[in-house]
Short mmCIF file of C-alpha atoms and ligand atoms in Angstrom, two decimals:
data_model
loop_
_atom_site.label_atom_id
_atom_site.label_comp_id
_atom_site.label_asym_id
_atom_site.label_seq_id
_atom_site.Cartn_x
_atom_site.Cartn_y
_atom_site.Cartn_z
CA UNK A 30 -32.28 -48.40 -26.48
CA UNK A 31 -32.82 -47.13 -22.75
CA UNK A 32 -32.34 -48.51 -19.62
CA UNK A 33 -36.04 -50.26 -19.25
CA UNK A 34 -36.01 -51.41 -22.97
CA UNK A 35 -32.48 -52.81 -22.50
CA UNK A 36 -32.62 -54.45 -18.71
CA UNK A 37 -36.12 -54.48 -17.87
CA UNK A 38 -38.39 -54.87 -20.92
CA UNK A 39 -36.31 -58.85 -22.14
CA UNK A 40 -37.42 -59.62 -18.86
CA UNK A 41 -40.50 -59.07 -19.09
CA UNK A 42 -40.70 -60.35 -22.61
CA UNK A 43 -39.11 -63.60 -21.47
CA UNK A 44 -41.96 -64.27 -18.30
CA UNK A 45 -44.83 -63.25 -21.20
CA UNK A 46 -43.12 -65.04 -23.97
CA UNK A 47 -42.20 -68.04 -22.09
CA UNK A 48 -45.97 -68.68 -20.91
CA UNK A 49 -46.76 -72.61 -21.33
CA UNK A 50 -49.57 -71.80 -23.68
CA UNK A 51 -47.21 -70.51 -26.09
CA UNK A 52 -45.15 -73.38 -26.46
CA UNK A 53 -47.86 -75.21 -28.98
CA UNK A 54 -47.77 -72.56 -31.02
CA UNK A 55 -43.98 -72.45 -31.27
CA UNK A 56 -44.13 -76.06 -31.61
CA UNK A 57 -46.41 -76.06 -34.89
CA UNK A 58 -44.55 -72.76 -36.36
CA UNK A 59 -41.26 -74.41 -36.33
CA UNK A 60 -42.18 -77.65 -37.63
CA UNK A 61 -41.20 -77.95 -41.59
CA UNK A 62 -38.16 -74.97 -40.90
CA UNK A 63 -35.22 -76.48 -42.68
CA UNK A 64 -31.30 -75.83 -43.51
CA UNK A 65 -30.27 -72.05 -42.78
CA UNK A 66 -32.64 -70.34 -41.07
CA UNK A 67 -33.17 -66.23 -40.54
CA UNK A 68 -34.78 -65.45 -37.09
CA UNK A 69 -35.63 -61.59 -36.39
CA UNK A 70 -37.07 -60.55 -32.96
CA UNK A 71 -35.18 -63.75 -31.17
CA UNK A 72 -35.71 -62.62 -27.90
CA UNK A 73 -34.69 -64.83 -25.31
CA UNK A 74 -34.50 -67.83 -27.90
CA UNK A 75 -38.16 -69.75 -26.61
CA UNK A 76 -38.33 -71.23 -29.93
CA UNK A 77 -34.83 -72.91 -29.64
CA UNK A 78 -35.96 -76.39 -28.46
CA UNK A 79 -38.44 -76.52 -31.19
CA UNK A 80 -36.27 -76.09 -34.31
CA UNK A 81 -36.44 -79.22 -36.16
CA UNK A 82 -33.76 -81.82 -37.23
CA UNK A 83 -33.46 -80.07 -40.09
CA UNK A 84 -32.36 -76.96 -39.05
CA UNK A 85 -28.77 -76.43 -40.22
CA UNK A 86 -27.77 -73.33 -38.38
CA UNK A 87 -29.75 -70.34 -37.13
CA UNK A 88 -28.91 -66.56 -37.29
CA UNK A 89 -30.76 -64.72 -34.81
CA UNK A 90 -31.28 -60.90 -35.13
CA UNK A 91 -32.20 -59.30 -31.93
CA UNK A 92 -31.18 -55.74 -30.43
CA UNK A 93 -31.60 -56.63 -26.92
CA UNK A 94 -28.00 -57.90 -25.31
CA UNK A 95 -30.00 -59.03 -22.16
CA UNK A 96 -32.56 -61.07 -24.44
CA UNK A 97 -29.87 -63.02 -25.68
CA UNK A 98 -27.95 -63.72 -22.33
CA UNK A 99 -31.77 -64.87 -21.03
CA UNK A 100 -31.58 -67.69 -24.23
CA UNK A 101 -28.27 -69.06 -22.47
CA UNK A 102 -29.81 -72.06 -21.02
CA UNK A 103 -31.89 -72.99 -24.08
CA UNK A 104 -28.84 -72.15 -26.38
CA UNK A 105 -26.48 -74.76 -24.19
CA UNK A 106 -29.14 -77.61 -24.39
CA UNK A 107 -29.52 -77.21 -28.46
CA UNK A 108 -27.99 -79.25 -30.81
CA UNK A 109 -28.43 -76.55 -33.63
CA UNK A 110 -25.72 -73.45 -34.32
CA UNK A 111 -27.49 -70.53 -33.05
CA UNK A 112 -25.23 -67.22 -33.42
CA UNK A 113 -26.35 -63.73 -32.73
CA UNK A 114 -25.75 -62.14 -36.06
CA UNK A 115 -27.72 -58.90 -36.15
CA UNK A 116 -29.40 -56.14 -34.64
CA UNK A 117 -31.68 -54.88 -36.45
CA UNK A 118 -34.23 -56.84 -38.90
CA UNK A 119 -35.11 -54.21 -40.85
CA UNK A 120 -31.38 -53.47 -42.31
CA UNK A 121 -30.38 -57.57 -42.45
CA UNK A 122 -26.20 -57.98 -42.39
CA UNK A 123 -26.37 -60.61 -44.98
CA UNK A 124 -26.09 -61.21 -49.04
CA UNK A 125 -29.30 -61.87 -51.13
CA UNK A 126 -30.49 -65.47 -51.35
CA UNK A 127 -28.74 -66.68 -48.19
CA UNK A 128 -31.36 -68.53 -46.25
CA UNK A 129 -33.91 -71.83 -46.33
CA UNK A 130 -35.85 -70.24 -44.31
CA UNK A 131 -36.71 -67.71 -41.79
CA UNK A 132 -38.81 -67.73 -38.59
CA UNK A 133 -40.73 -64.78 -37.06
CA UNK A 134 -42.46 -64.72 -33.74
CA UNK A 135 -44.53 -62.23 -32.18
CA UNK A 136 -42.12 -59.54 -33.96
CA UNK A 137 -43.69 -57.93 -36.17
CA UNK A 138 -46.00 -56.43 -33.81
CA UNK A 139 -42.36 -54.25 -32.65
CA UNK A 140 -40.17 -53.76 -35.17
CA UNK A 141 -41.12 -50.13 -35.87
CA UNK A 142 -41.00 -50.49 -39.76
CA UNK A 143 -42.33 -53.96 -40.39
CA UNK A 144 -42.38 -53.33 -44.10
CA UNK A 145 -38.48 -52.68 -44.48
CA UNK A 146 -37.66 -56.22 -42.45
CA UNK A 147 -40.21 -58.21 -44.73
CA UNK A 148 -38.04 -56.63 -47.42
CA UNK A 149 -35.30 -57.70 -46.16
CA UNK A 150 -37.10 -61.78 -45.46
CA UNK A 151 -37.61 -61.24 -49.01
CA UNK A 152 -34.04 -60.21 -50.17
CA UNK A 153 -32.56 -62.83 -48.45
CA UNK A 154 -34.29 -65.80 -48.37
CA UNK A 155 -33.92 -68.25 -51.73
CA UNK A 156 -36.33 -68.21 -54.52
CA UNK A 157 -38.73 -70.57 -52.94
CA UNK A 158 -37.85 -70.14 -49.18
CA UNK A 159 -40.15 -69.91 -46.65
CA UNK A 160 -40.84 -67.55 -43.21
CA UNK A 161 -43.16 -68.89 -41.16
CA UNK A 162 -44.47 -66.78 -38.72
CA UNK A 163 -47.14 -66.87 -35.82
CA UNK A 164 -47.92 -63.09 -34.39
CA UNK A 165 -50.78 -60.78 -33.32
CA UNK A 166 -52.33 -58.14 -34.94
CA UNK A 167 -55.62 -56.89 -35.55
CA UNK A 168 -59.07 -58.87 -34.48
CA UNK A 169 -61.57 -60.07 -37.29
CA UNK A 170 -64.29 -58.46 -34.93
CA UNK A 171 -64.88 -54.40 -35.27
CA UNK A 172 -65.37 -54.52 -31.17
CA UNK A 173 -62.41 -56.32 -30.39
CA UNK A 174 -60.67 -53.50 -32.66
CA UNK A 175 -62.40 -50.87 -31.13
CA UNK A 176 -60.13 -51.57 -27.49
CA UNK A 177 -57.37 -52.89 -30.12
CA UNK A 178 -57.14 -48.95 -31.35
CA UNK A 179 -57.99 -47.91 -27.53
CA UNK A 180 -54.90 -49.30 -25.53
CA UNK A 181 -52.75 -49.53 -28.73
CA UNK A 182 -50.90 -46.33 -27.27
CA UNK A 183 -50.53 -48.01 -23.25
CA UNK A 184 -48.98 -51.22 -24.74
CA UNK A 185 -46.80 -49.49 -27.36
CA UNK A 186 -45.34 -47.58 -24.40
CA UNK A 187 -45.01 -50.64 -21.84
CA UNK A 188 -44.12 -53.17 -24.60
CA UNK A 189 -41.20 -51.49 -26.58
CA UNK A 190 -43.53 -50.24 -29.56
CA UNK A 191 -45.61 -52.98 -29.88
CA UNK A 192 -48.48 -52.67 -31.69
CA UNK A 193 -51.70 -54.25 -31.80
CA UNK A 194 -53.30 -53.36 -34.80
CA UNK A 195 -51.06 -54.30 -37.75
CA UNK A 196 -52.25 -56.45 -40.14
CA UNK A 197 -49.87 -59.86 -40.72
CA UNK A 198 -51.15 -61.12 -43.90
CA UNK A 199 -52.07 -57.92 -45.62
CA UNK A 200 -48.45 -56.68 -44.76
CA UNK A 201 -46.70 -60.60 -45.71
CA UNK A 202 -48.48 -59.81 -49.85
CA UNK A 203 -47.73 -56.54 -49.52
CA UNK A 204 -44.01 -57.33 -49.14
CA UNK A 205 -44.19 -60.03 -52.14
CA UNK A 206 -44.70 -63.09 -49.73
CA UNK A 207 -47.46 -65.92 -50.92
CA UNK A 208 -49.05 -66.53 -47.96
CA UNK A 209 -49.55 -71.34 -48.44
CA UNK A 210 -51.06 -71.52 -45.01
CA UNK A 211 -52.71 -69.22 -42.24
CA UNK A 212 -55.11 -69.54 -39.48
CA UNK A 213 -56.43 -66.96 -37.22
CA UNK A 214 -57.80 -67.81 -33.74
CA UNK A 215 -57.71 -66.05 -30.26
CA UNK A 216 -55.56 -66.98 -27.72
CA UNK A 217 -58.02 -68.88 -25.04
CA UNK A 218 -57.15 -67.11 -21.65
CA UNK A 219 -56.56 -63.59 -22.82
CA UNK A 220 -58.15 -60.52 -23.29
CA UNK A 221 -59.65 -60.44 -27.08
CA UNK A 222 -57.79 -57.30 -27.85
CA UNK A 223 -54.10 -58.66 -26.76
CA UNK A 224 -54.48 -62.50 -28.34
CA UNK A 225 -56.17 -61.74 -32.18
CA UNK A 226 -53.15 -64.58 -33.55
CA UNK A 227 -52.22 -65.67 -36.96
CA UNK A 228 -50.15 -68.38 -37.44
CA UNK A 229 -48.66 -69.46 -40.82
CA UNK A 230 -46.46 -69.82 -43.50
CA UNK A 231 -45.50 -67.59 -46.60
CA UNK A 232 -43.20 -68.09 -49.75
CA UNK A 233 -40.97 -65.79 -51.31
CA UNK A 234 -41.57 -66.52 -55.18
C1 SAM B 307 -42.59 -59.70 -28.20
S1 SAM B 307 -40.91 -60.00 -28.38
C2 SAM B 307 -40.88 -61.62 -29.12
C3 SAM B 307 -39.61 -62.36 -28.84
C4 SAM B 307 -39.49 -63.76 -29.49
N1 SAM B 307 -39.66 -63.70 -30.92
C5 SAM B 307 -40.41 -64.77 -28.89
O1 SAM B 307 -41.22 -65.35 -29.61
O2 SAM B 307 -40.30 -65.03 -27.67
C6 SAM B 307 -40.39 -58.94 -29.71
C7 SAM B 307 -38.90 -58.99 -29.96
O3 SAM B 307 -38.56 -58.17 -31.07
C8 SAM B 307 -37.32 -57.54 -30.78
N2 SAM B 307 -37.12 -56.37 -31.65
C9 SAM B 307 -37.49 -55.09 -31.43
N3 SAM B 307 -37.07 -54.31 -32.44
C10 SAM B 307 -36.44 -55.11 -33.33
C11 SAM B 307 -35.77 -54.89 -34.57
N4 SAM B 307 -35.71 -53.67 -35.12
N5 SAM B 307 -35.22 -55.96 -35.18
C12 SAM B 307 -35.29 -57.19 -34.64
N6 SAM B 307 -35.91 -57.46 -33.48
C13 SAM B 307 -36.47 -56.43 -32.83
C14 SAM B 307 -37.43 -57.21 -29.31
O4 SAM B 307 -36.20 -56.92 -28.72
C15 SAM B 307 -38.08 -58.48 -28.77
O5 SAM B 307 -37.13 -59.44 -28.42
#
């Protein structure tokens, strides 16, 4: 990881992340998380004042040290564990069938091989746990895809890889995941082609 991904880009992630609008959305994915929870992509740790009661212990994978020191406020003011366990979610440090549950947001936009770290949701959540996510992808609408495919290449540069054209529930089956519960919706406020959301939750058989 560079310089800008390292130092620059978590801040940046934090300010666009941390946006009041968002915190709704972290609100409802979190709700029904429960016991030992997986996060990939933790960021700077917005979604720490909304895990639930409970929410055992959390073990965030993120590769960005400065992301992590950004959480410090949130992670002083939680009641729940929260240790930084991992790097990387698509090669996950832990045995099969460790976790409750696991918690994705706005990740799998970035990780550059979502279908390896859905493997790895998969190999280590129980038989029966669940990952809820919320995260972007591509637009219902073949316009708002149109400038989806157009500035794909401007925000994969300024965003760390981000994409905005992958798929979330096509890639959740694909990976073995039932998806129980999704909804789709633009974010009000944005541009069409940076706020095409899906918000849910999906069960590893
Ligand atoms: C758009 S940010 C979302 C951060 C956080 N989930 C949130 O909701 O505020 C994407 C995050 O994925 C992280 N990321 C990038 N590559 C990753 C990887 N291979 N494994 C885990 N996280 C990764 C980035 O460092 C960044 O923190």
């Amino acid at each position: 990881m560079g310089v800008y991904g390292e130092r620059v880009l978590p801040h940046i992630v934090d300010l666009t992340c941390g946006m009041a609008s968002n915190a709704r959305h972290r609100q409802r994915v979190c709700a029904g998380l429960t016991g030992e929870v997986v996060e990939i992509g933790f960021g700077s740790g917005h979604n720490v004042p909304h895990y639930p009661a409970a929410v055992t212990s959390v073990d965030a994978i993120e590769p960005a040290g400065t992301g992590w020191r950004l959480a410090g406020k949130r992670l002083a003011a939680s009641p729940v564990r929260v240790r930084r366990a991992g790097l990387d979610g698509q090669v996950l440090p832990f045995a099969d069938d460790s976790f409750d549950s696991a918690l994705s947001t706005w990740t799998l936009c970035t990780i550059p091989d979502p279908a390896a770290a859905l493997r790895e949701l998969r190999r280590v959540l129980r038989p029966g746990g669940q990952l809820h996510f919320v995260e972007h992808g591509l637009a219902p609408d073949a316009d708002v895809q149109r400038w989806q495919h157009r500035f794909e290449p401007v925000q994969k540069r300024l965003f760390g890889g981000c994409h905005l054209t992958r798929e979330v529930l096509p890639m959740l089956r694909a990976a073995g995941f039932d998806v129980v519960e999704s909804e789709a919706f633009y974010e009000p406020k944005a541009p069409r082609f940076l706020a095409a959301e899906t918000i849910g939750v999906a069960v590893s058989p």
